[in-house]
mmCIF file of C-alpha atoms in Angstrom:
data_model
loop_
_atom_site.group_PDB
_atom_site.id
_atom_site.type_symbol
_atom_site.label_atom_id
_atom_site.label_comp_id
_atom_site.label_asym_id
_atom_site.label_seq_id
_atom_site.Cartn_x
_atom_site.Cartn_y
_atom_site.Cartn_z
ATOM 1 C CA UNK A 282 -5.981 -7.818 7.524
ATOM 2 C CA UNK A 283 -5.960 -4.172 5.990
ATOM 3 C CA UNK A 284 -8.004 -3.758 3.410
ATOM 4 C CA UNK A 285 -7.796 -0.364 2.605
ATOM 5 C CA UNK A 286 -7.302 0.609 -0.916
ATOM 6 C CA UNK A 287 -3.426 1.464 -0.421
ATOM 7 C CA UNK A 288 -2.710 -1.880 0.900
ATOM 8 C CA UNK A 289 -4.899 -3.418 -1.753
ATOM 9 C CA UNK A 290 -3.254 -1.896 -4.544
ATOM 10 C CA UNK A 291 0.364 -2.957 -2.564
ATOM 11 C CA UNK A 292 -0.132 -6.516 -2.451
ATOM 12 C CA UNK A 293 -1.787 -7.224 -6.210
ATOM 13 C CA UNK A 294 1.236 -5.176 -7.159
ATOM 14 C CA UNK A 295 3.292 -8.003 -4.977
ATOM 15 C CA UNK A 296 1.388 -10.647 -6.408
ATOM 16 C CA UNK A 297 1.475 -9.363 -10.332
ATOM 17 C CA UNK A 298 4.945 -8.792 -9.968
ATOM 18 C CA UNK A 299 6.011 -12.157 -8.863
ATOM 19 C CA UNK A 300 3.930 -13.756 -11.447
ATOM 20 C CA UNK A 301 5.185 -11.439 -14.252
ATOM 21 C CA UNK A 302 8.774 -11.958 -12.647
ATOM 22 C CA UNK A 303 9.482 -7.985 -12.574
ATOM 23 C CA UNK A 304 10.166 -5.863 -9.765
ATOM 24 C CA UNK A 305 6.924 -4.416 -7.751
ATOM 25 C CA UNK A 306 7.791 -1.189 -8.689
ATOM 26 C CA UNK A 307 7.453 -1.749 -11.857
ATOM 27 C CA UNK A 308 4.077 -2.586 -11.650
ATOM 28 C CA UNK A 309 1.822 0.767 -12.747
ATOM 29 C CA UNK A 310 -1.708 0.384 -10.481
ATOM 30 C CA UNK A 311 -3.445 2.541 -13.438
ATOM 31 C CA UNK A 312 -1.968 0.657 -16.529
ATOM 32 C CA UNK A 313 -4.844 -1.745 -17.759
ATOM 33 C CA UNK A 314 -3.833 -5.339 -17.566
ATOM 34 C CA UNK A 315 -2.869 -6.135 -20.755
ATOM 35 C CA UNK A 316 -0.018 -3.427 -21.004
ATOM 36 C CA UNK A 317 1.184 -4.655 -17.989
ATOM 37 C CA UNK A 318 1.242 -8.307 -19.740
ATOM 38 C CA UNK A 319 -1.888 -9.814 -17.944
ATOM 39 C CA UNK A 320 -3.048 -12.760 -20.348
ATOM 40 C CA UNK A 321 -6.214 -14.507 -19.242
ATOM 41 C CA UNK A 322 -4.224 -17.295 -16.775
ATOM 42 C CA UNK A 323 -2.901 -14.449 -14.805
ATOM 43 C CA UNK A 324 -6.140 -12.692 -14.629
ATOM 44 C CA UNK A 325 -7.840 -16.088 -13.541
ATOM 45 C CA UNK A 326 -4.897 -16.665 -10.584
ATOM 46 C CA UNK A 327 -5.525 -13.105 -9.849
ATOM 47 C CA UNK A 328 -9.211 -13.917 -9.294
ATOM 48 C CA UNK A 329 -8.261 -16.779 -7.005
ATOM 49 C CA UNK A 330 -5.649 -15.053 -4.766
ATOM 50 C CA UNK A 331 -7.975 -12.570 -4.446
ATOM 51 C CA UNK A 332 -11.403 -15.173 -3.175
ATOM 52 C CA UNK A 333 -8.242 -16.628 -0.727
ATOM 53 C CA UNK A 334 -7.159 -13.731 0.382
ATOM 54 C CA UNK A 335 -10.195 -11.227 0.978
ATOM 55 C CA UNK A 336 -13.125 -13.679 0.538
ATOM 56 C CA UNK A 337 -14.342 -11.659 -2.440
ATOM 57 C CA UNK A 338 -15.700 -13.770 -5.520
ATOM 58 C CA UNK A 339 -14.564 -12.020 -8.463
ATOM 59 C CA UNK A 340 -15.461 -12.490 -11.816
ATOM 60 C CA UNK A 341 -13.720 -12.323 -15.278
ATOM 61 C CA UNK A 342 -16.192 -9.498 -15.861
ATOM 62 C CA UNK A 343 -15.190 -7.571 -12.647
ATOM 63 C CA UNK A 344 -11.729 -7.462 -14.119
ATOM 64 C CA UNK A 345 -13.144 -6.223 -17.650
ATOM 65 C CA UNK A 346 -15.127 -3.556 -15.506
ATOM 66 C CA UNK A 347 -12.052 -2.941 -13.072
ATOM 67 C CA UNK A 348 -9.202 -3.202 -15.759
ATOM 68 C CA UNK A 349 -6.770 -1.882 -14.185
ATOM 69 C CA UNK A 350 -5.240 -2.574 -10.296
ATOM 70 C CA UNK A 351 -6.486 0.832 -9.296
ATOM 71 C CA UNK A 352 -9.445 0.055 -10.008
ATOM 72 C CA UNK A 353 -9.689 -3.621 -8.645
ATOM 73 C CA UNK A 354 -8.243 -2.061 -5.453
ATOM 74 C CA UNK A 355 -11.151 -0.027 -5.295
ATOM 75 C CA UNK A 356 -14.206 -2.315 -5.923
ATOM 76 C CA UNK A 357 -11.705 -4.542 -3.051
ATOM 77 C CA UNK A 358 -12.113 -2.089 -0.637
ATOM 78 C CA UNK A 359 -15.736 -1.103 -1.259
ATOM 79 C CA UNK A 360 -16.686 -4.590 -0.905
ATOM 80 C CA UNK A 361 -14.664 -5.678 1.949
ATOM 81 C CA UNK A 362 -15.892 -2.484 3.715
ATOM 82 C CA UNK A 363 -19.506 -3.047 5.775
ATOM 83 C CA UNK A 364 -22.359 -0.873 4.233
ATOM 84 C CA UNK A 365 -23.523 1.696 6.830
ATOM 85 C CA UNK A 366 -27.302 1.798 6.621
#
């Protein structure tokens, strides 16, 4: 699965958009949630799709940190990526 920040950003924007029924496109990566019409359901299937899909546990405060899909794309990718040490 990629999980780089691109393809991140291109499937919550999938995801959001089917939920919010509007076209993909539509769907600004750096608008916070709530202008894009994110209520607190939609944030909390967001969190699951996103444990299913990546295996990352996120929490209602990651998306308060991380409001936007940018953002969330980002703290994805860093997570998902192995820490070189």
């Amino acid at each position: 699965m990629d999980t780089s920040k691109d393809a991140i950003v291109a499937w919550c924007q999938e995801y959001l958009a089917d939920l919010l029924e509007v076209p993909a496109r539509s769907i600004d990566p750096t608008a916070d949630f709530d202008r894009l019409g994110v209520d607190s359901a939609l944030a909390v299937a967001l969190l699951i799709e996103v444990e299913d899909r990546y295996g990352i546990d996120l929490s209602p405060e990651d998306l308060y940190e991380h409001p936007n899909l940018d953002a969330v794309a980002t703290y994805l990718h860093e997570q998902s990526t192995p820490s070189v040490a």
